[in-house]
Short mmCIF file of C-alpha atoms in Angstrom, two decimals:
data_model
loop_
_atom_site.label_atom_id
_atom_site.label_comp_id
_atom_site.label_asym_id
_atom_site.label_seq_id
_atom_site.Cartn_x
_atom_site.Cartn_y
_atom_site.Cartn_z
CA MET A 1 -58.39 19.18 -19.52
CA GLN A 2 -58.22 15.75 -21.37
CA GLU A 3 -60.37 14.44 -24.09
CA GLU A 4 -60.30 10.91 -25.40
CA ILE A 5 -62.07 10.38 -28.83
CA ILE A 6 -62.54 6.97 -30.52
CA ILE A 7 -63.65 7.09 -34.21
CA SER A 8 -64.73 3.91 -35.74
CA GLY A 9 -66.05 2.45 -38.95
CA PHE A 10 -65.31 0.34 -41.99
CA GLY A 11 -61.88 0.61 -43.64
CA GLY A 12 -62.39 3.14 -46.39
CA GLN A 13 -64.84 5.50 -44.37
CA GLY A 14 -62.02 7.72 -43.40
CA ALA A 15 -62.11 7.02 -39.51
CA LEU A 16 -58.39 7.07 -39.38
CA PHE A 17 -58.23 10.45 -41.57
CA ALA A 18 -60.84 12.13 -39.47
CA GLY A 19 -58.82 11.18 -36.33
CA GLN A 20 -55.57 12.64 -37.74
CA LEU A 21 -57.25 15.78 -38.86
CA LEU A 22 -58.32 16.27 -35.36
CA ALA A 23 -54.97 15.39 -33.98
CA TYR A 24 -53.42 18.10 -36.28
CA ALA A 25 -55.87 20.78 -35.31
CA ALA A 26 -55.16 19.91 -31.31
CA MET A 27 -51.36 20.04 -32.06
CA ASP A 28 -51.64 23.36 -34.05
CA GLN A 29 -53.68 24.77 -30.92
CA GLY A 30 -50.72 23.88 -28.59
CA TYR A 31 -52.21 20.77 -27.03
CA HIS A 32 -50.41 17.51 -26.29
CA VAL A 33 -52.07 14.81 -28.54
CA THR A 34 -51.73 11.19 -29.38
CA TRP A 35 -53.30 9.25 -32.29
CA ILE A 36 -53.23 5.51 -32.33
CA PRO A 37 -54.96 3.35 -34.94
CA SER A 38 -56.20 -0.14 -34.66
CA TYR A 39 -54.13 -2.16 -37.04
CA GLY A 40 -53.81 -5.63 -38.19
CA PRO A 41 -54.08 -7.77 -41.25
CA GLU A 42 -57.07 -5.72 -42.55
CA MET A 43 -58.25 -4.31 -45.81
CA ARG A 44 -60.95 -2.04 -47.11
CA GLY A 45 -64.20 -2.87 -45.74
CA GLY A 46 -62.60 -4.41 -42.61
CA LYS A 47 -62.96 -2.57 -39.38
CA ALA A 48 -60.83 0.61 -38.88
CA ARG A 49 -60.68 2.79 -35.70
CA CYS A 50 -58.34 5.15 -34.01
CA THR A 51 -58.06 6.76 -30.67
CA VAL A 52 -57.20 10.41 -30.26
CA VAL A 53 -56.25 11.97 -26.79
CA ILE A 54 -55.94 15.63 -26.48
CA SER A 55 -54.59 17.03 -23.31
CA ASP A 56 -53.19 20.19 -21.75
CA GLU A 57 -50.47 18.03 -19.94
CA GLU A 58 -48.25 15.07 -21.11
CA ILE A 59 -50.18 12.18 -22.18
CA GLY A 60 -49.77 8.90 -20.38
CA SER A 61 -51.77 6.15 -21.81
CA PRO A 62 -52.69 6.76 -25.45
CA LEU A 63 -55.37 4.06 -25.25
CA VAL A 64 -58.70 4.29 -23.28
CA ARG A 65 -61.45 1.74 -22.66
CA ARG A 66 -63.97 4.47 -22.03
CA PRO A 67 -63.64 7.50 -24.23
CA SER A 68 -65.25 10.89 -23.44
CA SER A 69 -66.61 10.99 -26.99
CA ALA A 70 -66.93 8.76 -30.05
CA ILE A 71 -68.04 8.80 -33.57
CA VAL A 72 -69.55 5.56 -34.88
CA LEU A 73 -69.81 5.32 -38.74
CA ASN A 74 -71.35 1.78 -38.98
CA ILE A 75 -73.31 -0.77 -37.05
CA PRO A 76 -70.44 -2.79 -35.51
CA SER A 77 -68.87 0.43 -34.11
CA MET A 78 -72.18 1.49 -32.82
CA GLU A 79 -72.44 -1.95 -30.87
CA ALA A 80 -68.85 -1.68 -29.70
CA PHE A 81 -68.56 2.02 -28.53
CA GLU A 82 -72.18 3.22 -27.61
CA PRO A 83 -71.76 1.47 -24.19
CA ALA A 84 -68.18 2.50 -23.84
CA VAL A 85 -68.66 6.34 -23.76
CA LYS A 86 -68.10 7.84 -20.35
CA PRO A 87 -71.08 9.12 -18.61
CA GLY A 88 -71.64 12.90 -19.52
CA GLY A 89 -69.85 12.13 -22.84
CA VAL A 90 -70.86 12.51 -26.62
CA LEU A 91 -71.70 9.95 -29.07
CA VAL A 92 -72.09 10.93 -32.87
CA VAL A 93 -73.88 8.34 -34.88
CA ASN A 94 -73.88 8.07 -38.71
CA SER A 95 -77.61 7.45 -38.77
CA SER A 96 -77.58 6.74 -42.64
CA LEU A 97 -75.87 3.44 -41.80
CA VAL A 98 -76.96 2.79 -38.28
CA PRO A 99 -80.62 2.42 -37.77
CA GLN A 100 -80.61 1.64 -33.95
CA LYS A 101 -80.97 4.26 -31.30
CA SER A 102 -78.92 4.54 -27.97
CA GLU A 103 -80.59 3.60 -24.77
CA ARG A 104 -78.36 5.58 -22.70
CA ASP A 105 -79.73 8.71 -20.83
CA ASP A 106 -76.37 9.62 -19.20
CA ILE A 107 -74.59 10.76 -22.59
CA ARG A 108 -75.47 13.14 -25.27
CA VAL A 109 -76.21 11.45 -28.69
CA PHE A 110 -76.46 13.08 -31.93
CA TYR A 111 -77.89 11.15 -34.96
CA LEU A 112 -76.56 12.55 -38.24
CA PRO A 113 -77.43 11.21 -41.79
CA ALA A 114 -73.75 11.85 -42.49
CA THR A 115 -73.43 9.60 -45.50
CA ASP A 116 -76.67 11.15 -47.03
CA ILE A 117 -75.19 14.55 -46.22
CA ALA A 118 -71.97 13.64 -47.79
CA THR A 119 -73.66 12.30 -50.92
CA GLU A 120 -75.61 15.52 -51.21
CA LEU A 121 -72.47 17.56 -51.01
CA GLY A 122 -71.23 15.51 -53.91
CA ASN A 123 -68.67 13.03 -52.40
CA VAL A 124 -69.83 10.02 -50.25
CA ARG A 125 -66.40 9.84 -48.67
CA LEU A 126 -66.95 13.05 -46.76
CA ALA A 127 -69.23 11.43 -44.15
CA ASN A 128 -66.39 11.12 -41.69
CA VAL A 129 -65.62 14.92 -41.83
CA VAL A 130 -69.40 15.71 -41.44
CA CYS A 131 -69.45 13.62 -38.25
CA LEU A 132 -66.06 15.25 -37.18
CA GLY A 133 -67.82 18.71 -37.46
CA ALA A 134 -70.56 17.40 -35.20
CA LEU A 135 -68.29 16.09 -32.65
CA VAL A 136 -66.11 19.12 -32.41
CA ARG A 137 -69.21 21.41 -32.12
CA ALA A 138 -70.92 19.14 -29.52
CA THR A 139 -67.77 18.66 -27.24
CA GLY A 140 -66.46 21.95 -27.78
CA ILE A 141 -62.87 20.48 -27.58
CA LEU A 142 -61.57 22.84 -30.29
CA PRO A 143 -63.04 25.78 -32.23
CA LEU A 144 -64.46 24.44 -35.58
CA GLU A 145 -62.17 27.15 -37.17
CA ALA A 146 -59.10 25.28 -35.76
CA VAL A 147 -60.01 22.12 -37.69
CA LYS A 148 -60.57 24.07 -40.91
CA GLN A 149 -57.15 25.66 -40.56
CA ALA A 150 -55.72 22.23 -39.86
CA LEU A 151 -57.32 20.99 -43.17
CA ASP A 152 -55.84 23.98 -45.04
CA LYS A 153 -52.27 23.37 -43.56
CA HIS A 154 -52.14 19.55 -43.60
CA LEU A 155 -54.42 18.23 -46.40
CA PRO A 156 -52.31 16.39 -48.79
CA GLU A 157 -51.51 18.17 -52.08
CA ARG A 158 -53.53 15.51 -54.20
CA TYR A 159 -56.64 16.34 -52.15
CA ARG A 160 -56.37 20.16 -52.28
CA THR A 161 -59.26 20.30 -54.72
CA LEU A 162 -61.48 18.97 -52.11
CA LEU A 163 -60.70 21.48 -49.47
CA ALA A 164 -63.86 23.70 -49.97
CA LEU A 165 -65.97 20.60 -49.86
CA ASN A 166 -64.23 19.33 -46.54
CA ASN A 167 -65.00 22.79 -45.07
CA GLN A 168 -68.69 22.53 -46.24
CA ALA A 169 -68.86 19.11 -44.64
CA LEU A 170 -67.56 20.35 -41.28
CA ASP A 171 -70.19 23.22 -41.25
CA ARG A 172 -72.97 20.67 -42.17
CA GLY A 173 -72.08 18.40 -39.46
CA ALA A 174 -71.58 21.23 -36.92
CA ALA A 175 -75.09 22.47 -37.90
CA CYS A 176 -76.70 19.17 -36.86
CA VAL A 177 -75.62 19.98 -33.26
CA ARG A 178 -78.09 22.16 -31.58
CA MET B 1 -37.45 23.07 -35.84
CA ALA B 2 -41.12 22.99 -35.23
CA LYS B 3 -42.93 19.89 -34.11
CA GLU B 4 -44.76 17.88 -36.72
CA LEU B 5 -47.35 15.07 -36.14
CA ILE B 6 -45.37 11.92 -37.13
CA GLU B 7 -45.75 8.08 -36.93
CA GLY B 8 -43.27 6.29 -34.69
CA ASN B 9 -41.93 4.24 -37.49
CA VAL B 10 -41.50 6.95 -39.78
CA ALA B 11 -39.91 8.94 -37.08
CA ILE B 12 -37.47 6.16 -36.22
CA ALA B 13 -36.49 5.83 -39.97
CA GLU B 14 -35.92 9.61 -40.46
CA ALA B 15 -34.24 10.00 -37.20
CA ALA B 16 -31.74 7.44 -38.48
CA ILE B 17 -31.05 9.20 -41.71
CA ARG B 18 -30.48 12.47 -39.85
CA ALA B 19 -28.16 10.63 -37.41
CA GLY B 20 -25.78 9.78 -40.48
CA LEU B 21 -27.11 6.31 -41.48
CA GLU B 22 -25.19 5.37 -44.59
CA ALA B 23 -26.72 1.98 -45.49
CA PHE B 24 -29.69 -0.06 -44.52
CA TYR B 25 -30.62 -3.65 -45.04
CA GLY B 26 -33.72 -5.18 -43.95
CA TYR B 27 -36.68 -7.39 -44.71
CA PRO B 28 -40.36 -6.18 -44.18
CA ILE B 29 -42.46 -7.47 -41.30
CA THR B 30 -45.43 -5.95 -39.55
CA PRO B 31 -45.76 -3.66 -37.40
CA GLN B 32 -42.37 -2.02 -38.60
CA THR B 33 -42.70 -2.11 -42.28
CA GLU B 34 -43.17 1.72 -42.57
CA ILE B 35 -39.47 1.88 -41.51
CA LEU B 36 -38.42 0.11 -44.74
CA GLU B 37 -41.14 2.03 -46.73
CA HIS B 38 -39.56 5.33 -45.72
CA LEU B 39 -36.03 4.48 -46.06
CA SER B 40 -36.69 2.86 -49.51
CA TRP B 41 -37.27 6.30 -51.18
CA ARG B 42 -35.50 8.65 -48.62
CA MET B 43 -32.03 6.76 -48.69
CA PRO B 44 -31.65 6.92 -52.40
CA GLN B 45 -32.95 10.51 -52.40
CA GLU B 46 -29.90 11.26 -49.92
CA GLY B 47 -27.60 9.19 -52.16
CA ARG B 48 -27.34 6.35 -49.60
CA VAL B 49 -27.85 2.62 -49.66
CA PHE B 50 -31.19 0.88 -49.05
CA LEU B 51 -31.50 -2.73 -49.77
CA GLN B 52 -34.27 -5.11 -49.17
CA ALA B 53 -32.49 -8.36 -48.48
CA GLU B 54 -33.86 -11.87 -49.29
CA SER B 55 -34.29 -12.63 -45.54
CA GLU B 56 -33.42 -11.30 -41.96
CA ILE B 57 -30.40 -13.68 -41.96
CA ALA B 58 -29.06 -11.98 -45.01
CA SER B 59 -29.97 -8.58 -43.53
CA ILE B 60 -27.92 -8.93 -40.46
CA ASN B 61 -24.82 -10.34 -42.28
CA MET B 62 -25.09 -7.49 -44.63
CA VAL B 63 -25.11 -5.15 -41.63
CA TYR B 64 -22.05 -7.18 -40.28
CA GLY B 65 -20.15 -6.63 -43.46
CA ALA B 66 -20.97 -2.94 -43.74
CA ALA B 67 -20.04 -2.40 -40.16
CA CYS B 68 -16.59 -3.91 -40.63
CA ALA B 69 -16.08 -1.37 -43.39
CA GLY B 70 -16.76 1.34 -40.85
CA VAL B 71 -20.09 2.26 -42.37
CA ARG B 72 -23.00 3.68 -40.18
CA VAL B 73 -25.46 0.80 -40.51
CA MET B 74 -28.79 -0.28 -39.31
CA THR B 75 -31.47 -2.94 -39.71
CA SER B 76 -35.01 -3.23 -38.37
CA SER B 77 -37.52 -6.02 -37.88
CA SER B 78 -40.15 -7.31 -35.41
CA SER B 79 -39.80 -10.17 -33.25
CA PRO B 80 -39.77 -13.34 -35.28
CA GLY B 81 -37.41 -11.55 -37.75
CA ILE B 82 -35.07 -10.67 -34.78
CA SER B 83 -34.88 -14.28 -33.72
CA LEU B 84 -33.54 -15.15 -37.24
CA MET B 85 -30.77 -12.45 -36.76
CA GLN B 86 -29.35 -13.70 -33.45
CA GLU B 87 -26.37 -15.61 -34.81
CA GLY B 88 -25.30 -12.39 -36.51
CA PHE B 89 -25.77 -10.28 -33.38
CA SER B 90 -23.35 -12.67 -31.65
CA TYR B 91 -20.75 -12.46 -34.46
CA ILE B 92 -21.00 -8.54 -34.42
CA ALA B 93 -20.54 -8.52 -30.66
CA CYS B 94 -17.47 -10.60 -30.79
CA SER B 95 -16.04 -8.60 -33.72
CA GLU B 96 -16.70 -5.48 -31.75
CA VAL B 97 -18.18 -3.49 -34.76
CA PRO B 98 -21.00 -0.94 -34.11
CA ALA B 99 -24.46 -1.58 -35.48
CA VAL B 100 -27.97 -0.39 -34.83
CA VAL B 101 -30.93 -2.66 -34.59
CA ILE B 102 -34.53 -1.83 -34.28
CA ASN B 103 -37.01 -4.22 -32.84
CA VAL B 104 -40.75 -3.15 -33.10
CA MET B 105 -41.99 -5.98 -31.04
CA ARG B 106 -45.18 -8.00 -31.84
CA GLY B 107 -47.24 -10.75 -29.97
CA GLY B 108 -45.49 -14.20 -29.74
CA PRO B 109 -44.12 -16.64 -29.33
CA GLY B 110 -44.11 -18.30 -32.71
CA LEU B 111 -45.48 -16.48 -35.73
CA GLY B 112 -47.84 -14.84 -33.08
CA ASN B 113 -49.66 -11.84 -34.24
CA VAL B 114 -48.84 -8.16 -35.11
CA GLN B 115 -50.23 -6.50 -32.00
CA PRO B 116 -47.80 -4.67 -29.61
CA SER B 117 -45.94 -6.85 -27.12
CA GLN B 118 -42.86 -6.80 -24.80
CA GLY B 119 -42.23 -10.54 -25.12
CA ASP B 120 -38.68 -9.97 -26.30
CA TYR B 121 -37.29 -8.57 -23.17
CA PHE B 122 -35.36 -11.63 -22.26
CA GLN B 123 -34.09 -11.77 -25.77
CA ALA B 124 -32.95 -8.24 -25.84
CA VAL B 125 -31.39 -8.10 -22.33
CA LYS B 126 -30.24 -11.62 -21.67
CA MET B 127 -30.05 -13.89 -24.64
CA ALA B 128 -29.22 -11.77 -27.76
CA GLY B 129 -27.30 -14.62 -29.16
CA HIS B 130 -24.86 -17.44 -28.18
CA GLY B 131 -22.00 -16.67 -26.14
CA ASP B 132 -21.20 -14.07 -23.39
CA PHE B 133 -22.24 -10.70 -24.42
CA HIS B 134 -24.91 -8.06 -24.08
CA MET B 135 -26.35 -5.41 -26.55
CA ILE B 136 -27.28 -2.09 -25.27
CA ALA B 137 -31.17 -2.08 -25.09
CA LEU B 138 -33.00 1.17 -25.40
CA ALA B 139 -36.81 1.36 -24.93
CA PRO B 140 -38.69 4.45 -25.87
CA ALA B 141 -42.07 5.39 -24.49
CA SER B 142 -43.11 8.06 -26.92
CA VAL B 143 -42.57 8.95 -30.63
CA GLN B 144 -40.10 11.77 -29.46
CA GLU B 145 -38.14 9.55 -27.39
CA ALA B 146 -37.85 6.83 -30.21
CA ILE B 147 -36.24 9.65 -32.30
CA ASP B 148 -33.83 10.70 -29.51
CA LEU B 149 -32.84 6.97 -28.76
CA VAL B 150 -32.29 6.30 -32.37
CA VAL B 151 -29.70 9.02 -32.47
CA LEU B 152 -28.32 7.89 -29.19
CA ALA B 153 -28.18 4.44 -30.43
CA PHE B 154 -25.81 5.25 -33.29
CA ASP B 155 -23.66 7.24 -30.77
CA LEU B 156 -23.32 4.42 -28.29
CA ALA B 157 -22.87 1.84 -30.86
CA ASP B 158 -19.98 3.83 -32.25
CA ARG B 159 -18.37 4.78 -28.93
CA TYR B 160 -18.35 1.12 -27.51
CA ARG B 161 -18.17 -0.78 -30.94
CA THR B 162 -21.18 -2.70 -30.03
CA ILE B 163 -24.95 -3.44 -31.05
CA ALA B 164 -27.34 -0.87 -29.81
CA MET B 165 -30.88 -2.14 -30.12
CA VAL B 166 -33.98 0.22 -29.90
CA VAL B 167 -36.51 -2.01 -28.42
CA ALA B 168 -39.94 -0.49 -29.28
CA ASP B 169 -43.28 -2.24 -29.60
CA GLY B 170 -46.31 -2.11 -32.30
CA ALA B 171 -47.96 0.73 -30.39
CA ILE B 172 -44.88 2.98 -30.63
CA GLY B 173 -44.35 2.09 -34.23
CA GLN B 174 -47.95 2.86 -35.20
CA MET B 175 -48.89 5.86 -33.19
CA MET B 176 -48.74 9.44 -34.11
CA GLU B 177 -47.55 12.17 -31.81
CA PRO B 178 -46.14 15.74 -32.36
CA ALA B 179 -42.31 15.43 -32.29
CA GLU B 180 -39.13 17.19 -33.36
CA LEU B 181 -36.62 15.66 -35.61
CA PRO B 182 -33.05 16.42 -35.17
CA PRO B 183 -30.96 18.43 -37.70
CA MET B 184 -29.24 16.54 -40.43
CA ARG B 185 -25.69 15.34 -39.57
CA PRO B 186 -23.24 15.10 -42.32
CA VAL B 187 -22.44 11.64 -43.36
CA ARG B 188 -18.94 10.35 -42.60
CA ARG B 189 -16.57 10.88 -45.53
CA PRO B 190 -14.43 7.71 -46.40
CA GLU B 191 -11.37 9.35 -44.89
CA GLU B 192 -13.35 9.88 -41.68
CA ARG B 193 -13.81 6.11 -41.18
CA PRO B 194 -12.52 4.62 -37.86
CA THR B 195 -8.86 3.37 -37.92
CA TRP B 196 -10.04 -0.16 -37.09
CA ALA B 197 -12.22 -0.48 -40.21
CA LEU B 198 -11.64 -2.58 -43.18
CA THR B 199 -11.02 0.21 -45.85
CA GLY B 200 -8.52 -1.39 -48.15
CA ALA B 201 -5.16 -1.10 -46.37
CA LYS B 202 -3.46 1.08 -48.74
CA GLY B 203 -0.20 2.28 -47.22
CA ARG B 204 -0.92 0.73 -43.95
CA LYS B 205 -0.85 -2.61 -42.32
CA PRO B 206 -4.03 -4.69 -42.79
CA ASN B 207 -6.72 -4.59 -40.14
CA ILE B 208 -8.31 -7.85 -39.10
CA ILE B 209 -11.72 -8.17 -37.78
CA THR B 210 -12.86 -11.70 -36.80
CA SER B 211 -14.91 -13.62 -34.45
CA LEU B 212 -12.86 -16.93 -34.82
CA TYR B 213 -10.27 -17.60 -32.15
CA LEU B 214 -9.15 -21.22 -32.14
CA SER B 215 -6.87 -20.88 -29.01
CA ALA B 216 -8.85 -21.26 -25.83
CA GLU B 217 -6.56 -18.79 -24.13
CA THR B 218 -6.71 -16.25 -26.78
CA LEU B 219 -10.70 -16.46 -26.96
CA GLU B 220 -10.74 -16.10 -23.10
CA ARG B 221 -8.57 -12.97 -23.36
CA VAL B 222 -11.13 -11.58 -26.03
CA ASN B 223 -13.94 -12.37 -23.67
CA LEU B 224 -12.27 -10.75 -20.68
CA ALA B 225 -11.78 -7.50 -22.82
CA LEU B 226 -15.44 -7.76 -23.93
CA GLN B 227 -16.62 -8.07 -20.19
CA ALA B 228 -14.56 -5.15 -19.30
CA LYS B 229 -16.21 -3.14 -21.99
CA LEU B 230 -19.67 -4.18 -20.89
CA ARG B 231 -18.68 -3.15 -17.34
CA ARG B 232 -17.73 0.36 -18.55
CA ILE B 233 -21.15 0.63 -20.45
CA ALA B 234 -22.95 -0.45 -17.43
CA ALA B 235 -21.33 2.16 -15.35
CA GLN B 236 -21.71 5.10 -17.77
CA GLU B 237 -24.82 4.45 -19.76
CA THR B 238 -27.59 3.31 -17.40
CA ARG B 239 -30.69 5.50 -18.10
CA TRP B 240 -34.14 5.74 -16.57
CA LYS B 241 -36.86 8.25 -15.92
CA GLU B 242 -38.84 8.69 -12.63
CA TYR B 243 -42.20 10.16 -12.16
CA ARG B 244 -43.33 11.21 -8.65
CA THR B 245 -41.07 8.96 -6.72
CA GLU B 246 -39.98 11.67 -4.23
CA ASP B 247 -42.39 10.34 -1.53
CA ALA B 248 -43.74 7.10 -3.11
CA GLU B 249 -44.39 4.17 -0.82
CA LEU B 250 -45.45 2.13 -3.78
CA LEU B 251 -43.43 1.95 -6.92
CA LEU B 252 -44.55 0.94 -10.39
CA VAL B 253 -41.69 -0.27 -12.72
CA ALA B 254 -42.61 -0.51 -16.43
CA PHE B 255 -40.88 0.37 -19.71
CA GLY B 256 -41.98 1.54 -23.14
CA THR B 257 -45.73 1.86 -24.00
CA VAL B 258 -46.53 0.25 -20.57
CA GLY B 259 -44.29 2.88 -19.04
CA ARG B 260 -46.39 5.67 -20.08
CA ILE B 261 -49.55 3.96 -19.32
CA CYS B 262 -48.31 3.55 -15.76
CA GLN B 263 -47.82 7.30 -15.71
CA THR B 264 -51.74 7.67 -16.08
CA VAL B 265 -51.93 5.08 -13.32
CA VAL B 266 -49.72 7.14 -10.89
CA ARG B 267 -51.92 10.27 -11.58
CA GLU B 268 -55.19 8.20 -10.88
CA ALA B 269 -53.74 6.70 -7.77
CA ARG B 270 -52.45 9.98 -6.49
CA ALA B 271 -55.85 11.47 -6.86
CA LEU B 272 -57.15 8.66 -4.64
CA GLY B 273 -54.41 9.84 -1.93
CA MET B 274 -52.14 6.92 -2.67
CA ARG B 275 -48.35 7.57 -2.59
CA VAL B 276 -47.31 6.06 -5.89
CA GLY B 277 -44.38 6.68 -8.07
CA LEU B 278 -43.00 5.18 -11.27
CA LEU B 279 -39.51 4.15 -12.33
CA ARG B 280 -39.29 3.63 -16.28
CA PRO B 281 -36.06 2.02 -17.33
CA ILE B 282 -34.90 3.66 -20.66
CA THR B 283 -31.90 1.27 -20.87
CA LEU B 284 -33.27 -2.25 -20.32
CA TRP B 285 -29.53 -3.33 -20.55
CA PRO B 286 -27.76 -1.95 -18.53
CA PHE B 287 -30.58 -2.06 -16.09
CA PRO B 288 -31.00 0.70 -13.37
CA SER B 289 -30.52 -1.66 -10.50
CA THR B 290 -28.71 0.50 -8.13
CA ARG B 291 -31.38 3.33 -8.32
CA LEU B 292 -34.19 0.67 -8.07
CA ALA B 293 -32.53 -0.77 -4.96
CA ALA B 294 -32.41 2.79 -3.36
CA LEU B 295 -36.04 3.47 -4.00
CA ALA B 296 -37.09 -0.05 -2.80
CA SER B 297 -35.31 0.45 0.54
CA ARG B 298 -37.71 3.09 1.50
CA GLY B 299 -40.88 1.81 -0.06
CA ARG B 300 -43.40 -0.95 0.96
CA GLY B 301 -43.84 -2.60 -2.30
CA ILE B 302 -43.11 -2.77 -6.16
CA LEU B 303 -45.43 -3.57 -8.98
CA VAL B 304 -43.93 -4.51 -12.33
CA VAL B 305 -46.33 -4.21 -15.32
CA GLU B 306 -45.40 -5.70 -18.55
CA MET B 307 -46.79 -6.82 -21.86
CA ASN B 308 -45.39 -10.37 -21.36
CA ALA B 309 -45.67 -13.08 -18.68
CA GLY B 310 -43.16 -11.27 -16.39
CA GLN B 311 -39.83 -10.94 -17.63
CA MET B 312 -38.20 -7.64 -16.42
CA VAL B 313 -39.73 -8.53 -13.03
CA GLU B 314 -36.77 -10.90 -12.64
CA ASP B 315 -34.23 -8.13 -12.86
CA VAL B 316 -36.20 -6.04 -10.43
CA ARG B 317 -36.25 -8.82 -8.01
CA LEU B 318 -32.52 -9.36 -8.39
CA ALA B 319 -31.93 -5.59 -7.96
CA VAL B 320 -33.94 -5.07 -4.69
CA GLU B 321 -32.74 -8.38 -3.20
CA GLY B 322 -35.71 -9.09 -1.21
CA CYS B 323 -35.86 -5.89 0.70
CA CYS B 324 -39.53 -5.16 -0.34
CA PRO B 325 -42.27 -7.39 -2.02
CA VAL B 326 -42.18 -7.33 -5.82
CA GLN B 327 -45.50 -8.18 -7.75
CA SER B 328 -45.82 -8.90 -11.31
CA TYR B 329 -48.71 -7.98 -13.75
CA GLY B 330 -48.44 -8.79 -17.30
CA ARG B 331 -50.73 -9.19 -20.34
CA MET B 332 -49.75 -11.23 -23.34
CA GLY B 333 -50.46 -12.06 -26.94
CA GLY B 334 -50.62 -8.46 -27.91
CA VAL B 335 -53.10 -7.29 -25.24
CA ILE B 336 -52.12 -3.80 -23.87
CA PRO B 337 -52.81 -3.50 -19.98
CA LEU B 338 -54.86 -0.27 -19.39
CA PRO B 339 -54.99 1.82 -16.09
CA ASP B 340 -58.34 0.51 -15.02
CA GLU B 341 -56.85 -2.98 -14.57
CA ILE B 342 -53.52 -1.94 -13.20
CA LEU B 343 -55.04 0.33 -10.41
CA PRO B 344 -56.80 -2.54 -8.65
CA GLU B 345 -53.48 -4.55 -8.80
CA LEU B 346 -51.82 -1.73 -7.06
CA LYS B 347 -54.53 -1.26 -4.43
CA ASN B 348 -54.19 -5.02 -3.62
CA MET B 349 -50.63 -4.49 -2.46
#
């Protein structure tokens, strides 16, 4: 088993954190995992993305051109990664900020108003976690419970007060996948 | 100790602390600044020295001074900063004092960019500075290996009184992987400093550490001794890893990040029925020439993949002495070659 996930958005949308959360959950479940960010002279509002590879054997390349699934949090990410997802793969689209639809019929696409859901939950910054809930449910890479345990175990101390909200965000995202 | 998800740069810094690093001198530069960031609070926490110098030239000369005093010392930088340190490397080599240097390579030449590169291969293995010397050059392909090689770098530097450089790249520095840190070693006490160190000469004859020998005959003797030491290192410390070479008729040779990417290429090629293996040098100097020659003698071709214009390929060609064709595939400027472009190169052989 090997899954490659690209999570992409604006800096500040939490693409990197969502990827780390997934990586922690995979590690805790005993998988090999790599997390690699795009990096450069960038800032809030610039582009931010990471690639997570989860495998039951030692991971060779930590980077892929064609991921098995992707989360796109904004329009430029949709343009870059909607064509890249492997046939049979999963694409999770933050439809609050991405109006266009995928024209592909060889992948499963889930449109979530993630930013609206996050705002409704009380914190706009949860859109990344909403999308992660959907991706985890849609791909079945890991049980959603594993991601919740990883949150509990690895969420930095200063964000502990947001634990319950993050769990709700995961559930709301997962509920969008039917 | 349990594995934790840890970033390459932070892992390198923490591994150095646990290996007994007593003093760090450096200057920030992307993509390795997290090494300094981590050490800037962890070193004082452990009661050790962290100093951000005014430049890379100052950093390496502070390293030289601390090394002369028998202190376990390290600096880190990325490509342009390493170029600035080269005069110091040469002085340290001639003075035969131990030091660890980290190079998290980025795209060049010039100011270049901050993306991963292997463009400093020649610099690390052939032209570390003026004069006749080599540094031990260790190339990690994962966060765990970066940790292990930092610890090894300190041990080899001490054992041979030489510079050991960990040659990583931006991808290793920035990526996170589960890895296990080594246990904390005790820091050397002042009375445990090496006998050659400059420790004040109370009750003993003064030690002299220098790289200045005005007599040609004397300097030649110093050089001969240095060369003998380098031959000993080459004989004892050459390291590499092989993957599926047992029946390989085509061999990939790649190091660091590209080495692990080529592991994926081997799997994909094997799935197509091709008999492909991988040799990944861990020490870039000394280079695993003997083993490479043995593998080449029973294969029908070698493809060397690098994030540069083709530098290590020269050492591969020297090693195999024309006994099989050697091709080169390189990407430059911070572009990382991926399996889907390497596999066709392999098929064309």
